[in-house]
């Protein structure tokens, strides 16, 4: 069986829903609560590659940490956005589900089913 990892924020309803969908499919993923267990740069770079997205494409632009730190000026600089995600993990889109060499953003939560 494939290993699944969910980058999860238990306070987020979409993240909880994606986790529930995985569990309903008989999958108990490794849960990474990224607000409690900070990610490292290489991990975010790998997630970006697996998603097939640039960091600017999975950053939460509506979060106060994003706005208060004027991060919109850095959107085209992948390294700066990844560094900002490490510093302000609330700006990372959630949930992110990884399985093998594939990853999806669980918005909507049903996206997680693409990996099953």
C-alpha positions as a printed Julia matrix, in Angstrom:
116×3 Matrix{Float64}:
   0.0    0.0     0.0
   1.21   3.48   -0.83
   2.3    5.74    1.99
   0.3    8.93    2.43
   1.33  12.12    4.2
  -1.07  14.94    4.98
   0.24  18.37    5.89
  -2.57  19.17    8.23
  -4.02  21.98   10.3
  -6.68  20.47   12.6
  -8.35  23.88   12.95
  -9.07  23.97    9.2
 -12.34  22.34    8.11
 -11.01  21.48    4.64
  -7.99  19.81    6.19
 -10.21  17.78    8.55
 -12.45  16.8     5.63
  -9.52  15.64    3.49
  -8.19  13.57    6.4
 -11.64  12.01    6.86
 -11.87  11.12    3.16
  -8.52   9.33    3.37
  -9.61   7.45    6.47
 -12.92   6.47    4.85
 -10.86   4.96    2.02
  -8.99   2.85    4.58
  -5.87   5.02    4.58
  -4.25   6.17    7.8
  -1.81   8.82    6.6
   1.19  10.18    8.41
  -0.1   13.45    9.81
   2.25  16.42    9.84
   0.81  19.28   11.86
   3.05  21.84   10.21
   2.12  24.59   12.68
   3.52  22.45   15.51
   6.29  20.68   13.58
   7.98  23.24   11.35
   8.9   22.17    7.85
  12.39  22.56    6.44
  13.27  24.28    3.19
  14.06  21.06    1.32
  10.68  19.64    2.32
   8.81  22.65    0.94
  10.88  22.58   -2.24
  10.03  18.89   -2.66
   6.33  19.58   -2.06
   6.46  22.33   -4.69
   7.99  19.9    -7.17
   5.48  17.13   -6.39
   2.58  19.56   -6.76
   4.01  20.85  -10.03
   3.46  24.36   -8.68
   5.65  27.3    -7.85
   5.56  28.34   -4.19
   3.47  31.4    -5.05
   0.77  29.01   -6.25
   0.27  27.35   -2.85
   0.61  30.32   -0.56
  -2.42  31.76    1.23
  -2.44  35.36    0.07
  -5.39  36.28    2.29
  -3.6   35.44    5.55
  -2.65  38.36    7.76
   0.98  37.15    7.94
   1.12  37.41    4.14
  -0.43  40.87    4.03
   1.29  42.32    7.11
   4.71  41.37    5.77
   4.03  42.7     2.27
   4.9   39.34    0.75
   3.08  40.09   -2.48
   6.25  41.92   -3.57
   8.18  38.63   -3.33
   5.78  36.35   -5.19
   8.06  35.89   -8.19
  11.05  34.92   -6.02
  10.56  31.25   -5.14
  13.31  31.26   -2.49
  11.85  34.28   -0.72
   8.34  32.8    -0.7
   9.62  29.46    0.64
  11.58  31.33    3.32
   8.39  33.23    4.2
   6.44  29.95    4.4
   9.03  28.65    6.85
   8.82  31.81    8.92
   5.02  32.13    8.72
   3.65  28.58    8.22
   0.02  29.78    8.35
   0.5   31.06    4.8
   1.01  27.52    3.44
  -2.09  26.31    1.62
  -3.74  23.43    3.39
  -4.13  20.59    3.39
  -1.46  19.12    1.15
  -1.61  15.37    0.6
   1.45  13.51   -0.68
   1.65   9.94   -1.88
   4.76   8.65   -3.58
   5.77  11.03   -6.34
   2.43  12.86   -6.39
   0.83  15.57   -4.3
  -2.4   17.54   -4.32
  -3.83  20.48   -2.46
  -6.95  19.31   -0.65
  -9.1   22.24   -1.73
 -11.63  20.95   -2.33
 -11.01  17.99    0.0
 -12.1   15.58   -2.77
  -8.79  16.34   -4.53
  -7.18  13.91   -2.08
  -9.1   11.08   -3.76
  -7.01  11.61   -6.92
  -4.11   9.94   -5.11
  -6.05   6.87   -3.96
